[in-house]
Coordinates of C-alpha atoms in Angstrom, one line a residue:
X1 CA 13.7 -3.9 23.3
X2 CA 12.0 -6.1 20.7
X3 CA 13.3 -3.9 17.9
X4 CA 16.9 -4.0 19.3
X5 CA 16.8 -7.8 19.5
X6 CA 15.5 -7.9 15.9
X7 CA 18.4 -5.6 14.8
X8 CA 20.9 -7.8 16.6
X9 CA 19.6 -10.8 14.7
X10 CA 20.1 -8.9 11.5
X11 CA 23.6 -8.1 12.5
X12 CA 24.3 -11.7 13.1
X13 CA 22.8 -12.5 9.7
X14 CA 25.1 -10.0 8.1
X15 CA 28.2 -11.6 9.8
X16 CA 29.9 -14.9 9.1
X17 CA 28.3 -17.2 11.6
X18 CA 31.6 -18.5 12.7
X19 CA 33.1 -15.1 13.4
X20 CA 30.9 -12.3 14.7
X21 CA 33.4 -9.8 16.0
X22 CA 31.8 -6.6 15.0
X23 CA 34.2 -4.5 12.8
X24 CA 34.7 -0.9 14.0
X25 CA 34.9 2.3 12.0
X26 CA 35.8 5.8 13.2
X27 CA 35.6 5.8 17.0
X28 CA 34.4 2.2 17.2
X29 CA 32.0 3.3 20.0
X30 CA 28.9 1.6 18.6
X31 CA 30.7 -1.6 17.8
X32 CA 32.0 -1.8 21.4
X33 CA 28.5 -1.3 22.8
X34 CA 26.8 -3.9 20.7
X35 CA 29.5 -6.6 20.9
X36 CA 28.5 -7.8 24.4
X37 CA 25.0 -8.6 23.1
X38 CA 26.4 -10.7 20.3
X39 CA 28.8 -12.4 22.8
X40 CA 25.6 -13.8 24.5
X41 CA 24.7 -15.7 21.3
X42 CA 26.0 -19.3 21.1
X43 CA 26.9 -19.0 17.4
X44 CA 28.6 -22.4 17.2
X45 CA 25.6 -24.2 18.6
X46 CA 23.2 -22.3 16.3
X47 CA 25.2 -23.3 13.3
X48 CA 25.3 -26.9 14.5
X49 CA 21.6 -27.1 14.9
X50 CA 21.0 -25.3 11.5
X51 CA 23.2 -27.9 9.8
X52 CA 21.3 -30.7 11.4
X53 CA 18.0 -29.2 10.2
X54 CA 19.3 -28.8 6.7
X55 CA 20.5 -32.4 6.7
X56 CA 17.4 -34.0 8.4
X57 CA 14.3 -31.8 8.0
X58 CA 12.5 -31.6 4.6
X59 CA 10.4 -28.5 5.6
X60 CA 13.6 -26.7 6.5
X61 CA 15.2 -27.7 3.3
X62 CA 12.3 -26.4 1.2
X63 CA 12.4 -23.0 3.1
X64 CA 16.2 -22.8 2.5
X65 CA 15.6 -23.4 -1.2
X66 CA 13.1 -20.6 -1.3
X67 CA 15.5 -18.2 0.5
X68 CA 18.1 -19.0 -2.1
X69 CA 15.7 -18.1 -4.9
X70 CA 15.6 -14.9 -7.1
X71 CA 12.4 -13.9 -5.2
X72 CA 14.4 -13.8 -2.0
X73 CA 17.3 -11.9 -3.6
X74 CA 14.9 -9.3 -5.0
X75 CA 13.3 -8.9 -1.6
X76 CA 16.7 -8.2 0.0
X77 CA 17.7 -5.8 -2.8
X78 CA 14.5 -3.8 -2.5
X79 CA 14.9 -3.5 1.3
X80 CA 18.4 -2.2 0.8
X81 CA 17.2 0.4 -1.7
X82 CA 14.9 1.9 0.9
X83 CA 16.0 5.5 1.9
X84 CA 15.4 4.7 5.5
X85 CA 17.6 1.6 5.3
X86 CA 20.4 3.6 3.8
X87 CA 20.0 6.2 6.5
X88 CA 20.1 3.5 9.2
X89 CA 23.4 2.2 7.7
X90 CA 24.8 5.7 7.6
X91 CA 23.9 6.2 11.2
X92 CA 25.6 3.0 12.4
X93 CA 28.6 3.6 10.1
X94 CA 29.1 7.2 11.4
X95 CA 28.8 6.1 15.1
X96 CA 31.5 3.5 15.1
X97 CA 30.2 0.2 13.5
X98 CA 31.4 -0.8 10.1
X99 CA 27.9 -2.0 9.1
X100 CA 28.5 -1.5 5.4
X101 CA 31.3 -4.1 5.5
X102 CA 28.9 -6.6 7.1
X103 CA 26.2 -5.9 4.6
X104 CA 28.6 -6.3 1.7
X105 CA 29.8 -9.7 3.1
X106 CA 26.2 -10.8 3.3
X107 CA 25.3 -9.6 -0.2
X108 CA 28.4 -11.4 -1.6
X109 CA 27.2 -14.6 0.1
X110 CA 23.8 -14.4 -1.5
X111 CA 25.4 -15.1 -4.9
X112 CA 26.0 -18.7 -4.0
X113 CA 25.9 -21.8 -6.3
X114 CA 22.7 -23.7 -7.1
X115 CA 20.5 -24.7 -4.2
X116 CA 19.9 -28.3 -5.3
X117 CA 23.5 -29.4 -5.6
X118 CA 24.3 -27.9 -2.1
X119 CA 21.5 -29.7 -0.4
X120 CA 22.3 -33.0 -2.1
X121 CA 25.9 -32.9 -1.2
X122 CA 25.4 -31.7 2.4
X123 CA 26.5 -33.8 5.3
X124 CA 26.2 -33.2 9.0
X125 CA 26.5 -35.4 12.1
X126 CA 23.1 -36.6 13.4
X127 CA 21.6 -34.3 16.1
X128 CA 18.2 -34.7 17.7
X129 CA 16.0 -31.9 16.4
X130 CA 12.3 -31.0 17.1
X131 CA 11.6 -30.7 13.4
X132 CA 9.9 -28.1 11.1
X133 CA 10.3 -24.4 11.1
X134 CA 8.4 -24.1 14.4
X135 CA 10.7 -26.6 15.9
X136 CA 13.8 -24.7 14.5
X137 CA 12.6 -21.5 16.3
X138 CA 12.1 -23.5 19.5
X139 CA 15.5 -25.2 19.3
X140 CA 17.4 -22.0 18.6
X141 CA 15.4 -20.1 21.2
X142 CA 16.3 -22.6 23.9
X143 CA 20.0 -21.6 23.4
X144 CA 19.5 -17.9 24.2
X145 CA 18.8 -16.4 27.6
X146 CA 16.3 -13.5 27.3
X147 CA 17.0 -12.7 30.9
X148 CA 20.7 -12.1 30.2
X149 CA 19.7 -9.9 27.2
X150 CA 17.3 -7.8 29.2
X151 CA 19.8 -7.4 32.0
X152 CA 22.5 -6.3 29.6
X153 CA 20.1 -4.0 27.8
X154 CA 19.1 -2.3 31.1
X155 CA 22.7 -1.9 32.1
X156 CA 23.6 -0.3 28.8
X157 CA 20.6 2.0 28.9
X158 CA 21.6 3.2 32.3
X159 CA 25.3 3.7 31.7
X160 CA 26.0 4.2 27.9
X161 CA 25.0 7.4 26.1
X162 CA 26.1 5.8 22.8
X163 CA 23.7 2.9 23.4
X164 CA 20.9 5.2 24.5
X165 CA 21.3 7.3 21.4
X166 CA 21.4 4.2 19.3
X167 CA 18.1 2.9 20.8
X168 CA 16.5 6.2 20.3
X169 CA 17.5 6.3 16.6
X170 CA 16.5 2.7 15.9
X171 CA 13.0 3.1 17.5
X172 CA 12.2 6.3 15.6
X173 CA 9.0 6.4 13.5
X174 CA 11.1 6.3 10.3
X175 CA 12.9 3.1 11.3
X176 CA 9.7 1.4 12.6
X177 CA 8.2 2.1 9.2
X178 CA 11.2 0.5 7.6
X179 CA 10.9 -2.6 9.7
X180 CA 7.2 -3.0 8.9
X181 CA 7.9 -2.5 5.1
X182 CA 10.4 -5.4 5.1
X183 CA 7.5 -7.8 5.7
X184 CA 5.0 -6.0 3.5
X185 CA 7.3 -6.1 0.5
X186 CA 5.7 -8.0 -2.4
X187 CA 8.7 -10.4 -2.7
X188 CA 8.5 -11.3 1.0
X189 CA 4.8 -11.8 0.7
X190 CA 5.4 -14.2 -2.3
X191 CA 7.8 -16.2 -0.2
X192 CA 5.4 -16.2 2.8
X193 CA 2.7 -17.5 0.5
X194 CA 4.9 -20.3 -0.8
X195 CA 5.9 -21.4 2.7
X196 CA 2.3 -21.2 3.7
X197 CA 1.3 -23.4 0.8
X198 CA 3.6 -26.2 2.2
X199 CA 2.1 -25.9 5.7
X200 CA 4.7 -23.7 7.4
X201 CA 3.3 -21.3 10.1
X202 CA 3.8 -17.8 8.7
X203 CA 4.5 -16.3 12.1
X204 CA 7.4 -18.7 12.8
X205 CA 8.7 -18.1 9.3
X206 CA 8.8 -14.4 9.9
X207 CA 10.5 -14.9 13.2
X208 CA 13.2 -17.1 11.8
X209 CA 13.7 -15.8 8.2
X210 CA 16.7 -13.5 8.9
X211 CA 18.6 -16.4 10.5
X212 CA 17.6 -19.0 7.9
X213 CA 18.5 -16.5 5.2
X214 CA 22.1 -16.3 6.4
X215 CA 22.2 -20.1 7.1
X216 CA 21.3 -20.6 3.4
X217 CA 24.5 -18.7 2.5
X218 CA 26.9 -20.5 4.8
X219 CA 25.8 -24.1 4.8

């Protein structure tokens, strides 16, 4: 279940945060099975809180700057070059989810203008935030019902062969190795070292980095 939640976060990260209707390909079966999970995510509220953090929180601003850096881009590119990653995309593409369209949108968004000018010109209405990366994880986590996710997961496992096959594929040894390699990558480790140097808890950074990475491309 943890791997599936992580993958869904990655799907959200690959999608425009204001429109996460999963695009279908072929039969569209996998897109239909995953859409209900994304429907449980309050995207508008997540974007609102993210904007508030970017406007108000210095620690969050520094992390966003790091995730707009060449180090971050090299990390993403190296992950995408992994054979296991390409095979995962092929699996999803062939089973009814146009994942390559989503990844291409995300990649295009990574070529955004300079970090400094975007942060200096950013404006958002004042929202009460907990503060820091740990606070960001807590504030976003409070918006999502794990119980609803688990209930939907169990329902899909019991009733959908497409979803069962998807879970089996995503939890294979090859894909588990891919997930682990994402965070052992030297460019990610460099980023983690830099956020650690400014006092950010690495565990919270790892938990939030997919979402903050996409926030850095749309805010």
